[in-house]
Coordinates of N, CA and C and ligand atoms in Angstrom, one line a residue:
M21 N 13.4 0.3 -16.2 CA 12.5 0.6 -15.2 C 11.2 0.8 -15.7
T22 N 10.2 0.8 -15.0 CA 8.7 0.7 -15.3 C 8.1 1.7 -14.3
I23 N 7.0 2.5 -14.9 CA 6.1 3.2 -13.9 C 4.7 2.6 -14.3
R24 N 3.8 2.1 -13.2 CA 2.7 1.9 -13.6 C 1.7 2.7 -12.8
F25 N 0.6 3.2 -13.2 CA -0.4 3.7 -12.5 C -1.5 2.9 -12.6
G26 N -2.4 3.1 -11.4 CA -3.8 2.5 -11.3 C -4.4 2.6 -10.0
P27 N -5.6 2.5 -10.1 CA -6.6 3.0 -8.8 C -6.6 1.8 -7.7
A28 N -7.0 2.5 -6.7 CA -7.5 1.6 -5.6 C -8.7 1.4 -5.7
G29 N -9.1 -0.1 -5.8 CA -10.4 -0.7 -6.0 C -10.5 -1.2 -7.4
L30 N -10.9 -2.4 -7.4 CA -11.2 -3.3 -8.4 C -12.8 -3.4 -8.7
G31 N -13.5 -3.1 -7.7 CA -15.0 -3.3 -7.7 C -15.2 -4.7 -7.2
G32 N -16.5 -5.1 -7.3 CA -17.1 -6.3 -6.9 C -16.7 -7.7 -7.5
V33 N -16.7 -8.7 -7.2 CA -16.4 -10.0 -7.9 C -16.9 -10.1 -9.3
K34 N -18.1 -9.6 -9.4 CA -18.9 -9.7 -10.6 C -18.6 -8.8 -11.5
E35 N -17.9 -7.7 -11.1 CA -17.3 -6.5 -12.0 C -15.9 -6.7 -12.3
A36 N -15.3 -7.5 -11.6 CA -13.7 -7.6 -11.5 C -13.3 -7.6 -13.0
I37 N -13.6 -8.7 -13.6 CA -13.1 -8.9 -15.1 C -13.2 -7.9 -15.9
S38 N -14.4 -7.3 -16.1 CA -14.8 -6.1 -17.0 C -14.0 -4.8 -16.5
N39 N -14.0 -4.7 -15.2 CA -13.2 -3.5 -14.7 C -11.6 -3.5 -15.0
L40 N -11.1 -4.9 -15.2 CA -9.7 -4.9 -15.6 C -9.6 -4.6 -16.8
E41 N -10.6 -5.1 -17.7 CA -10.4 -4.9 -19.1 C -10.6 -3.3 -19.5
M42 N -11.5 -2.6 -18.7 CA -11.7 -1.1 -18.7 C -10.2 -0.5 -18.5
Y43 N -9.7 -0.8 -17.2 CA -8.3 -0.2 -16.9 C -7.3 -0.4 -17.9
H44 N -7.1 -1.7 -18.4 CA -6.3 -2.1 -19.5 C -6.5 -1.0 -20.7
K45 N -7.9 -0.8 -21.1 CA -8.0 0.1 -22.1 C -7.6 1.4 -22.0
L46 N -7.6 1.9 -20.7 CA -7.3 3.2 -20.5 C -5.8 3.5 -20.1
G47 N -5.1 2.2 -20.3 CA -3.6 2.2 -20.1 C -3.1 2.0 -18.7
L48 N -4.1 1.7 -17.8 CA -3.6 1.5 -16.5 C -2.9 0.2 -16.4
R49 N -1.9 0.0 -15.6 CA -1.2 -1.3 -15.5 C -0.9 -1.7 -14.1
A50 N -2.0 -1.0 -13.1 CA -1.6 -1.6 -11.5 C -3.2 -1.3 -11.1
C51 N -3.3 -2.2 -10.0 CA -4.7 -2.0 -9.4 C -4.5 -2.8 -7.8
E52 N -5.1 -1.8 -7.1 CA -4.9 -2.3 -5.7 C -6.4 -2.8 -5.2
I53 N -6.6 -3.9 -4.8 CA -7.8 -4.5 -4.5 C -8.2 -4.1 -2.8
A54 N -9.2 -3.4 -2.8 CA -9.5 -2.9 -1.4 C -10.2 -3.9 -0.5
F55 N -9.7 -4.3 0.2 CA -10.2 -5.3 1.3 C -10.4 -4.5 2.6
T56 N -10.5 -3.1 2.5 CA -10.4 -2.2 3.5 C -11.6 -2.4 4.6
Y57 N -12.5 -2.7 4.0 CA -13.9 -3.0 4.7 C -14.2 -4.4 4.8
G58 N -13.4 -5.3 4.5 CA -13.5 -6.8 4.5 C -13.1 -7.6 3.2
I59 N -12.7 -8.7 3.5 CA -12.1 -9.4 2.5 C -13.1 -10.0 1.8
Y60 N -13.5 -9.3 0.5 CA -14.8 -9.8 -0.1 C -14.5 -10.8 -1.3
I61 N -13.3 -11.0 -1.6 CA -13.0 -12.2 -2.7 C -12.9 -13.5 -1.9
K62 N -13.6 -14.4 -1.6 CA -13.2 -15.5 -0.8 C -12.9 -16.9 -1.5
E63 N -13.8 -16.9 -2.7 CA -13.4 -18.4 -3.3 C -12.2 -18.5 -4.2
K64 N -11.4 -19.5 -4.1 CA -10.1 -19.6 -4.7 C -10.4 -19.6 -6.2
E65 N -11.4 -20.2 -6.9 CA -11.5 -20.3 -8.2 C -11.7 -18.8 -8.7
E66 N -12.5 -18.1 -8.0 CA -12.7 -16.5 -8.4 C -11.3 -15.8 -8.3
A67 N -10.7 -16.0 -7.3 CA -9.6 -15.2 -7.1 C -8.4 -15.6 -8.4
V68 N -8.4 -17.1 -8.5 CA -7.3 -17.3 -9.6 C -7.8 -16.8 -11.0
K69 N -9.2 -16.9 -11.1 CA -9.5 -16.3 -12.5 C -9.2 -14.8 -12.7
I70 N -9.4 -13.9 -11.5 CA -9.0 -12.4 -11.5 C -7.6 -12.2 -11.8
G71 N -6.7 -13.2 -11.0 CA -5.4 -13.1 -11.2 C -4.9 -13.4 -12.6
E72 N -5.4 -14.4 -13.0 CA -5.0 -14.7 -14.5 C -5.2 -13.7 -15.5
K73 N -6.5 -13.1 -15.3 CA -6.9 -11.9 -16.2 C -5.9 -10.8 -16.1
A74 N -5.7 -10.4 -14.8 CA -4.8 -9.2 -14.6 C -3.4 -9.6 -15.3
R75 N -3.0 -10.6 -15.0 CA -1.7 -11.0 -15.8 C -1.6 -10.9 -17.3
E76 N -2.8 -11.5 -17.8 CA -2.9 -11.5 -19.4 C -3.2 -10.2 -19.8
L77 N -3.6 -9.2 -18.9 CA -3.7 -7.9 -19.6 C -2.4 -6.8 -18.8
G78 N -1.6 -7.5 -18.2 CA -0.5 -6.6 -17.9 C -0.6 -5.8 -16.6
I79 N -1.6 -6.1 -15.8 CA -1.9 -5.2 -14.7 C -1.3 -6.0 -13.4
E80 N -0.6 -5.2 -12.9 CA -0.1 -5.8 -11.3 C -1.0 -5.4 -10.3
L81 N -1.3 -6.5 -9.6 CA -2.4 -6.6 -8.4 C -1.6 -6.2 -7.2
S82 N -2.2 -5.6 -6.3 CA -1.9 -5.6 -5.0 C -3.0 -5.6 -4.2
I83 N -2.9 -5.7 -2.7 CA -4.0 -5.8 -1.8 C -3.9 -4.7 -0.8
H84 N -5.0 -4.1 -0.5 CA -5.1 -3.1 0.7 C -5.7 -3.9 2.0
A85 N -5.0 -4.3 3.0 CA -5.7 -5.1 4.0 C -6.8 -4.3 4.8
P86 N -7.6 -5.0 5.5 CA -8.7 -4.3 6.3 C -8.1 -3.3 7.2
Y87 N -8.8 -2.1 7.4 CA -8.6 -1.1 8.2 C -8.4 -1.6 9.8
W88 N -9.0 -2.5 10.1 CA -9.1 -2.8 11.6 C -7.9 -3.7 11.9
I89 N -6.9 -3.0 12.2 CA -5.6 -3.8 12.3 C -4.9 -2.8 13.4
N90 N -4.4 -3.6 14.4 CA -3.5 -2.9 15.4 C -2.4 -4.0 15.8
L91 N -1.3 -4.0 15.1 CA -0.3 -4.8 15.7 C 0.4 -4.5 16.8
N92 N 0.0 -3.3 17.4 CA 0.4 -2.8 18.8 C -0.4 -2.7 19.9
S93 N -1.6 -3.6 19.6 CA -2.7 -3.4 20.7 C -2.1 -4.1 22.0
S94 N -2.7 -3.5 23.1 CA -2.0 -4.2 24.4 C -2.9 -5.4 24.7
D95 N -4.0 -5.6 23.8 CA -5.1 -6.9 24.0 C -4.3 -7.8 22.8
K96 N -4.1 -8.9 23.5 CA -3.3 -10.0 22.8 C -4.3 -10.6 21.7
E97 N -5.5 -10.6 22.0 CA -6.6 -11.1 21.1 C -6.7 -10.5 19.7
K98 N -6.6 -8.9 20.2 CA -6.6 -7.9 18.9 C -5.5 -8.1 18.2
R99 N -4.3 -8.2 18.8 CA -3.1 -8.3 18.0 C -3.4 -9.7 17.0
E100 N -3.8 -10.8 17.6 CA -3.9 -12.0 16.9 C -4.8 -12.0 15.7
K101 N -5.9 -11.1 16.0 CA -6.9 -11.0 14.9 C -6.5 -10.1 13.8
S102 N -5.6 -9.2 14.3 CA -4.9 -8.2 13.3 C -4.0 -9.2 12.3
K103 N -3.2 -9.8 13.1 CA -2.4 -10.7 12.2 C -3.1 -11.8 11.1
K104 N -4.2 -12.3 11.7 CA -5.2 -12.9 11.0 C -5.6 -12.5 9.6
R105 N -5.9 -11.2 10.0 CA -6.6 -10.3 8.8 C -5.6 -10.2 7.7
I106 N -4.3 -10.0 8.2 CA -3.2 -9.7 7.2 C -3.0 -11.1 6.4
L107 N -2.8 -12.0 7.2 CA -2.4 -13.1 6.6 C -3.5 -13.9 5.7
D108 N -4.6 -13.7 6.2 CA -5.8 -13.9 5.1 C -5.7 -13.2 3.8
C109 N -5.3 -12.1 3.9 CA -5.1 -11.3 2.5 C -3.9 -11.9 1.8
C110 N -2.9 -12.4 2.5 CA -1.7 -13.1 1.8 C -2.1 -14.3 1.0
K111 N -3.2 -15.0 1.7 CA -3.7 -16.4 1.2 C -4.3 -16.0 0.0
I112 N -5.3 -15.0 -0.1 CA -6.1 -14.8 -1.0 C -5.3 -14.1 -2.2
G113 N -4.1 -13.4 -1.8 CA -3.2 -12.6 -2.6 C -2.3 -13.7 -3.3
T114 N -2.2 -14.8 -2.7 CA -1.5 -15.8 -3.4 C -2.2 -16.4 -4.6
W115 N -3.5 -16.6 -4.4 CA -4.4 -17.0 -5.5 C -4.4 -16.0 -6.6
L116 N -4.4 -14.5 -6.1 CA -4.5 -13.7 -7.1 C -3.2 -13.0 -7.8
R117 N -2.1 -13.7 -7.4 CA -0.8 -13.5 -7.7 C -0.5 -12.0 -7.2
A118 N -1.0 -11.3 -6.3 CA -0.7 -10.1 -5.7 C 0.6 -9.7 -5.3
E119 N 1.2 -8.7 -5.6 CA 2.6 -8.5 -5.3 C 3.0 -8.2 -3.7
V120 N 2.1 -7.4 -3.3 CA 2.1 -7.1 -1.9 C 0.7 -6.7 -1.2
V121 N 0.8 -7.1 0.1 CA -0.3 -6.7 0.9 C 0.1 -5.6 1.9
V122 N -0.7 -4.4 1.5 CA -0.5 -3.2 2.2 C -1.2 -3.1 3.3
F123 N -0.7 -2.5 4.5 CA -1.5 -2.6 5.8 C -1.1 -1.3 6.5
H124 N -2.0 -0.8 7.4 CA -1.6 0.2 8.4 C -1.3 -0.5 9.6
P125 N 0.1 -0.4 10.1 CA 0.5 -1.3 11.2 C -0.2 -1.1 12.6
G126 N -0.4 0.2 12.8 CA -1.1 0.1 14.2 C -0.9 1.6 14.9
Y127 N -1.2 1.5 16.2 CA -1.3 2.9 17.1 C -0.3 2.9 17.8
Y128 N 0.3 4.2 18.2 CA 1.1 4.2 19.5 C 0.4 3.7 20.8
G129 N -0.8 4.1 20.9 CA -1.5 4.0 22.1 C -0.8 4.5 23.3
N130 N -0.7 3.9 24.6 CA 0.0 4.5 25.5 C 1.5 4.0 25.7
M131 N 1.9 3.4 24.6 CA 3.3 2.9 24.7 C 4.2 3.9 24.0
S132 N 5.4 3.7 24.4 CA 6.6 4.9 23.8 C 6.6 4.3 22.3
K133 N 7.2 5.2 21.5 CA 7.3 4.8 20.2 C 8.4 3.6 19.9
E134 N 9.3 3.4 20.8 CA 10.4 2.4 20.7 C 9.5 0.9 21.0
E135 N 8.8 1.0 22.1 CA 8.1 -0.2 22.3 C 7.0 -0.5 21.4
A136 N 6.4 0.5 20.6 CA 5.3 0.4 19.6 C 6.2 -0.3 18.4
F137 N 7.4 0.1 18.2 CA 8.2 -0.4 17.2 C 8.5 -1.8 17.3
E138 N 9.1 -2.2 18.4 CA 9.3 -3.5 18.9 C 8.1 -4.5 18.7
N139 N 7.1 -4.2 19.2 CA 5.8 -5.0 18.8 C 5.5 -5.3 17.4
I140 N 5.5 -4.3 16.8 CA 5.0 -4.2 15.5 C 6.1 -5.0 14.5
K141 N 7.3 -4.8 15.1 CA 8.5 -5.6 14.1 C 8.1 -7.1 14.6
N142 N 8.0 -7.6 15.8 CA 7.7 -8.8 16.1 C 6.7 -9.4 15.5
A143 N 5.6 -8.7 15.3 CA 4.3 -9.3 14.5 C 4.6 -9.4 13.3
I144 N 5.3 -8.6 12.7 CA 5.8 -8.8 11.1 C 6.6 -10.2 11.0
L145 N 7.4 -10.3 12.0 CA 8.4 -11.4 11.9 C 7.7 -12.7 12.0
E146 N 6.4 -12.7 13.1 CA 5.8 -13.8 13.2 C 5.0 -14.1 12.0
M147 N 4.5 -13.1 11.4 CA 3.6 -13.3 10.0 C 4.4 -13.9 9.0
Q148 N 5.7 -13.2 9.0 CA 6.7 -13.9 7.9 C 7.0 -15.4 8.1
E149 N 7.0 -15.9 9.1 CA 7.1 -17.1 9.5 C 6.2 -18.1 8.9
E150 N 4.9 -17.4 9.1 CA 3.9 -18.2 8.8 C 3.5 -18.1 7.1
I151 N 4.0 -16.9 6.6 CA 4.0 -16.8 5.3 C 4.9 -17.9 4.4
K152 N 6.0 -18.2 5.1 CA 6.8 -18.9 4.6 C 6.4 -20.3 4.8
K153 N 5.8 -20.8 5.8 CA 5.3 -22.1 6.2 C 4.0 -22.4 5.2
E154 N 3.2 -21.4 4.9 CA 2.2 -21.7 4.1 C 2.5 -21.3 2.7
K155 N 3.7 -21.1 2.3 CA 3.9 -20.8 1.0 C 3.3 -19.7 0.2
Y156 N 2.9 -18.7 1.2 CA 2.0 -17.6 0.6 C 3.1 -16.7 -0.5
T157 N 2.7 -16.1 -1.5 CA 3.7 -15.3 -2.3 C 3.5 -13.8 -2.0
P158 N 2.6 -13.1 -1.7 CA 2.9 -11.6 -1.5 C 3.6 -11.2 -0.4
K159 N 4.3 -10.1 -0.6 CA 5.3 -9.4 0.5 C 4.4 -8.6 1.4
L160 N 4.8 -8.5 2.7 CA 4.1 -7.6 3.6 C 4.6 -6.1 3.4
A161 N 3.7 -5.4 3.3 CA 4.0 -3.8 3.0 C 3.4 -2.9 4.0
P162 N 4.1 -2.6 5.1 CA 3.4 -1.6 6.0 C 3.6 -0.3 5.4
E163 N 2.6 0.7 5.6 CA 2.3 1.9 4.9 C 2.8 3.1 5.9
T164 N 3.1 4.1 5.3 CA 3.4 5.4 6.1 C 2.3 6.1 6.4
S165 N 2.1 6.5 7.7 CA 0.8 7.0 8.1 C 0.7 8.5 7.9
G166 N -0.6 8.8 8.0 CA -0.9 10.5 7.7 C -1.2 11.1 9.0
K167 N -1.2 10.3 10.3 CA -1.5 11.0 11.4 C -0.3 11.2 12.4
I168 N -0.1 11.9 13.2 CA 1.2 12.0 14.0 C 0.9 11.0 15.1
N169 N -0.2 10.7 15.6 CA -0.4 9.8 16.7 C -0.4 8.2 16.3
V170 N -0.2 8.1 15.0 CA -0.4 6.8 14.5 C 1.0 6.3 14.0
F171 N 1.4 5.1 14.4 CA 2.6 4.5 14.0 C 2.8 4.5 12.5
G172 N 4.0 4.9 12.0 CA 4.3 4.8 10.5 C 4.9 6.2 9.9
S173 N 5.9 6.6 10.8 CA 6.9 7.7 10.2 C 7.5 7.2 9.0
I174 N 8.2 8.0 8.3 CA 9.1 7.5 7.2 C 10.2 6.6 7.9
H175 N 10.8 7.2 8.9 CA 12.0 6.4 9.3 C 11.4 5.1 10.0
E176 N 10.4 5.0 10.9 CA 9.9 3.9 11.4 C 9.5 3.0 10.4
I177 N 8.9 3.2 9.0 CA 8.7 2.1 8.1 C 10.0 1.7 7.7
G178 N 11.2 2.8 7.5 CA 12.4 2.5 6.8 C 13.0 1.4 7.8
K179 N 12.9 1.4 9.2 CA 13.4 0.6 9.9 C 12.9 -0.7 10.1
L180 N 11.7 -0.8 10.0 CA 10.9 -2.2 9.8 C 11.5 -2.9 8.6
V181 N 11.6 -2.2 7.5 CA 12.2 -2.8 6.3 C 13.7 -3.3 6.5
E182 N 14.3 -2.5 7.1 CA 15.8 -2.8 7.4 C 15.8 -4.0 8.3
E183 N 15.2 -4.1 9.2 CA 15.1 -5.2 10.3 C 14.4 -6.5 10.0
T184 N 13.2 -6.3 9.3 CA 12.6 -7.4 8.9 C 12.5 -7.9 7.4
H185 N 13.3 -7.2 6.6 CA 13.1 -7.3 5.1 C 11.8 -7.4 4.5
C186 N 10.8 -6.7 5.2 CA 9.6 -6.8 4.4 C 9.6 -5.6 3.5
S187 N 8.6 -5.5 2.8 CA 8.2 -4.5 1.7 C 7.6 -3.3 2.4
F188 N 7.2 -2.3 1.6 CA 6.7 -1.1 2.0 C 5.8 -0.4 1.0
C189 N 5.0 0.5 1.7 CA 4.3 1.2 0.8 C 4.4 2.9 1.3
L190 N 4.9 3.6 0.3 CA 5.1 5.0 0.7 C 3.9 5.8 0.1
D191 N 2.9 6.3 1.1 CA 1.9 7.3 0.9 C 2.1 8.7 1.0
F192 N 2.5 9.4 -0.2 CA 2.9 10.6 -0.1 C 1.9 11.6 0.2
A193 N 0.6 11.2 0.0 CA -0.5 12.0 0.6 C -0.5 12.0 2.1
H194 N 0.0 10.8 2.5 CA 0.0 10.7 4.1 C 1.3 11.5 4.7
I195 N 2.2 11.2 3.9 CA 3.6 12.1 4.3 C 3.4 13.6 4.4
L196 N 2.8 14.2 3.3 CA 2.3 15.4 3.4 C 1.5 16.0 4.6
A197 N 0.6 14.9 5.0 CA -0.4 15.5 6.0 C 0.4 15.4 7.4
R198 N 1.2 14.3 7.2 CA 1.9 14.1 8.7 C 3.1 15.0 9.0
Y199 N 4.0 15.4 7.9 CA 4.9 16.4 7.9 C 4.8 17.9 7.5
K200 N 3.8 18.1 6.8 CA 3.3 19.2 5.9 C 4.1 19.5 4.9
T201 N 4.8 18.8 4.2 CA 5.4 18.7 3.1 C 5.8 17.4 2.7
Y202 N 5.9 17.2 1.3 CA 6.1 15.7 0.8 C 7.1 14.9 1.1
N203 N 8.3 15.8 1.6 CA 9.6 15.0 1.9 C 10.1 14.1 0.9
F204 N 9.9 14.4 -0.5 CA 10.2 13.5 -1.2 C 11.8 12.8 -1.2
Y205 N 12.6 14.0 -0.9 CA 13.9 13.8 -0.9 C 14.4 12.8 0.1
E206 N 14.0 13.3 1.4 CA 14.1 12.4 2.6 C 13.7 11.1 2.5
T207 N 12.4 10.9 1.9 CA 11.8 9.6 1.9 C 12.5 8.6 0.9
L208 N 12.8 9.3 -0.3 CA 13.5 8.3 -1.3 C 14.9 7.9 -1.0
S209 N 15.4 8.9 -0.1 CA 16.8 8.6 0.1 C 16.8 7.4 1.1
E210 N 15.8 7.3 2.3 CA 15.6 6.5 3.3 C 15.6 5.1 2.3
F211 N 14.9 5.0 1.3 CA 14.7 3.7 0.5 C 15.4 3.5 -0.8
K212 N 16.4 4.2 -0.8 CA 17.1 4.3 -2.2 C 17.6 2.8 -2.7
K213 N 17.9 2.1 -1.6 CA 18.7 0.8 -2.2 C 17.7 -0.3 -2.6
H214 N 16.4 0.0 -2.5 CA 15.2 -0.8 -3.0 C 14.9 -0.5 -4.5
K215 N 14.7 -1.5 -5.3 CA 14.6 -1.3 -6.6 C 13.2 -1.1 -6.9
E216 N 12.1 -1.6 -5.9 CA 10.7 -1.3 -6.2 C 10.1 -0.7 -5.2
L217 N 9.3 0.2 -5.8 CA 8.7 1.1 -4.9 C 7.1 1.2 -5.0
H218 N 6.4 1.1 -4.1 CA 5.0 1.0 -4.1 C 4.5 2.1 -3.4
I219 N 3.9 3.0 -4.4 CA 3.4 4.4 -3.7 C 2.0 4.4 -4.0
H220 N 1.5 5.2 -2.8 CA 0.0 5.7 -3.0 C 0.2 7.1 -3.0
F221 N -0.7 7.8 -3.7 CA -0.9 9.0 -4.1 C -2.2 9.5 -4.4
S222 N -2.6 10.7 -3.8 CA -3.9 11.3 -4.1 C -3.8 12.8 -3.4
G223 N -4.8 13.6 -3.7 CA -5.0 14.8 -2.8 C -5.2 14.5 -1.5
I224 N -5.3 15.4 -0.7 CA -5.5 15.1 0.8 C -5.8 16.4 1.6
E225 N -6.8 16.3 2.5 CA -7.2 17.2 3.3 C -6.6 17.3 4.7
Y226 N -5.9 18.0 5.3 CA -5.2 17.7 6.6 C -5.4 18.9 7.4
G227 N -5.0 18.6 8.7 CA -4.7 19.7 9.6 C -3.6 19.4 10.6
E228 N -3.7 20.1 11.8 CA -2.6 20.0 12.8 C -2.1 18.7 13.0
K229 N -3.1 17.6 13.3 CA -2.6 16.4 13.7 C -2.4 15.5 12.4
G230 N -2.6 16.0 11.3 CA -2.5 15.1 10.1 C -3.7 14.9 9.1
E231 N -3.7 13.8 8.6 CA -4.8 13.5 7.6 C -6.3 13.6 8.2
K232 N -7.1 14.2 7.1 CA -8.5 14.4 7.3 C -9.2 13.4 6.5
H233 N -9.0 13.7 5.2 CA -9.6 12.7 4.3 C -8.9 12.8 2.8
H234 N -9.0 11.9 2.0 CA -8.3 11.9 0.7 C -9.3 12.9 -0.2
K235 N -8.8 13.4 -1.3 CA -9.6 14.2 -2.2 C -9.0 14.0 -3.4
D236 N -9.6 14.7 -4.5 CA -9.1 14.5 -5.8 C -7.8 15.0 -6.0
T237 N -6.9 14.5 -7.0 CA -5.4 14.8 -7.3 C -5.5 15.9 -8.1
S238 N -4.6 17.1 -8.0 CA -4.7 18.1 -8.7 C -3.5 17.9 -9.7
E239 N -3.5 18.3 -10.7 CA -2.4 18.3 -11.9 C -1.1 18.7 -11.3
S240 N -1.1 19.7 -10.5 CA 0.2 20.3 -10.1 C 0.7 19.4 -9.1
E241 N 0.0 18.8 -8.2 CA 0.6 17.6 -7.3 C 1.1 16.6 -8.0
L242 N 0.3 16.0 -9.0 CA 0.8 15.0 -9.6 C 2.2 15.2 -10.4
K243 N 2.3 16.4 -10.9 CA 3.4 16.8 -11.7 C 4.7 16.7 -10.7
K244 N 4.4 17.4 -9.5 CA 5.5 17.3 -8.4 C 6.0 16.1 -8.2
L245 N 4.9 15.1 -8.0 CA 5.6 13.7 -7.6 C 6.1 13.1 -8.8
I246 N 5.8 13.3 -10.2 CA 6.6 12.7 -11.3 C 7.9 13.3 -11.4
S247 N 7.9 14.4 -11.2 CA 9.4 15.1 -11.4 C 10.3 14.6 -10.5
E248 N 9.8 14.1 -9.2 CA 10.6 13.7 -8.2 C 11.1 12.1 -8.3
L249 N 10.4 11.4 -9.2 CA 10.7 10.0 -9.0 C 12.1 9.5 -9.6
P250 N 12.4 8.5 -9.1 CA 13.8 8.2 -9.4 C 13.8 7.4 -10.8
K251 N 14.8 7.4 -11.7 CA 14.6 6.9 -13.0 C 15.0 5.4 -13.0
D252 N 15.6 4.9 -11.9 CA 16.2 3.7 -12.0 C 15.3 2.4 -11.4
K253 N 14.0 2.7 -11.1 CA 13.3 1.8 -10.3 C 11.8 1.4 -10.9
D254 N 11.6 0.0 -10.4 CA 10.2 -0.2 -10.9 C 9.2 0.4 -9.8
I255 N 8.2 1.2 -10.3 CA 7.2 2.0 -9.4 C 5.9 1.8 -9.8
V256 N 5.2 1.5 -8.9 CA 3.7 1.4 -8.8 C 3.1 2.4 -8.1
I257 N 2.3 3.2 -8.7 CA 1.5 4.4 -8.0 C -0.1 4.3 -8.1
I258 N -0.4 4.0 -6.9 CA -1.7 3.7 -6.7 C -2.5 5.1 -6.4
N259 N -3.7 5.3 -6.9 CA -4.4 6.5 -6.6 C -5.6 6.1 -5.6
E260 N -5.6 6.8 -4.6 CA -6.7 6.6 -3.4 C -7.5 7.8 -3.4
S261 N -7.8 8.5 -4.3 CA -8.5 9.8 -4.2 C -10.1 9.2 -4.4
P262 N -11.1 10.1 -4.2 CA -12.4 9.6 -4.5 C -12.7 9.4 -6.0
S263 N -11.9 9.8 -7.0 CA -12.0 9.4 -8.2 C -10.8 8.8 -8.7
P264 N -10.4 7.7 -8.2 CA -9.1 7.0 -8.5 C -8.8 6.6 -9.9
I265 N -9.6 6.5 -10.7 CA -9.6 5.9 -12.2 C -9.0 7.1 -13.0
K266 N -10.1 8.1 -13.0 CA -9.8 9.3 -13.6 C -8.2 10.1 -13.2
D267 N -8.1 10.0 -11.7 CA -6.8 10.6 -11.5 C -5.6 9.8 -11.8
S268 N -5.8 8.6 -11.9 CA -4.7 7.7 -12.5 C -4.5 7.9 -13.9
V269 N -5.5 8.1 -14.6 CA -5.4 8.4 -16.2 C -4.8 9.8 -16.4
L270 N -5.2 10.7 -15.3 CA -4.4 11.9 -15.5 C -2.7 11.8 -15.1
G271 N -2.7 11.1 -14.2 CA -1.2 10.9 -13.9 C -0.4 10.2 -15.0
L272 N -1.1 9.3 -15.6 CA -0.3 8.4 -16.6 C -0.1 9.6 -17.9
S273 N -1.1 10.3 -18.3 CA -1.1 11.2 -19.3 C -0.1 12.2 -18.9
L274 N 0.2 12.9 -17.6 CA 1.1 13.9 -17.4 C 2.6 13.0 -17.5
Y275 N 2.8 11.9 -17.0 CA 4.0 11.1 -17.0 C 4.3 10.8 -18.6
E276 N 3.4 10.6 -19.3 CA 3.7 10.3 -20.7 C 4.2 11.7 -21.5
K277 N 3.5 12.9 -21.2 CA 4.1 14.0 -21.7 C 5.4 14.4 -21.4
N278 N 5.7 14.2 -20.2 CA 7.1 14.6 -19.7 C 8.3 13.4 -19.9
K279 N 8.0 12.4 -20.5 CA 8.8 11.4 -20.5 C 10.0 11.8 -21.4
Ligands
ZN342 ZN1 -2.6 4.9 1.3

């Protein structure tokens, strides 16, 4: 079993290598590259270089796809564009040797939850065909959502995994915002047969409808997470707070102390 801590964010292409070296020195062994506002690594040569450095330093890379994704849009063009954004991440992710491409699957809109599920499931199946055809290596990882009106309950993600064999991202800050409790037991039971867990964790501000914004992660929140983690899995914990490096180092030190 391994637990890797690491931040969301690698920085720009120019700083990527030196940031990886800094993360390594801090003991961090994961990093999620944020393409949330656009896929900013474009050249194959750059991506391969970053991927090789990460591998050399023992840092596992993942990608967060752009926010502008709705696989359940009633507008076909928007659905196709959403799929393309995710697939572009898979292409760059292959060069980077990233393990997973995390994405927010979409909104319920005016559809029923069942219709939304079917549409999103079909979009994932279509993307998987393309991934196979193009020989891309990252796995698709739909993420649990932090808002009650956004697709991505614990069970919806569990069912997607069951029916498409995609991977998944468990964002416990989002789960807290959506359910008003971390639901560690229920969530980890739903995914108990999977050996690898990709987790997002940070502090979060939330209200009735769920997530407002991420905030710094407190020691007590990190301790709660660490004490609930299964002991027989390979786990990546990506911190998405406004201070993701500091909070990842805090998580790592609390984990080491309680080992
Ligand atoms: Zn997240």
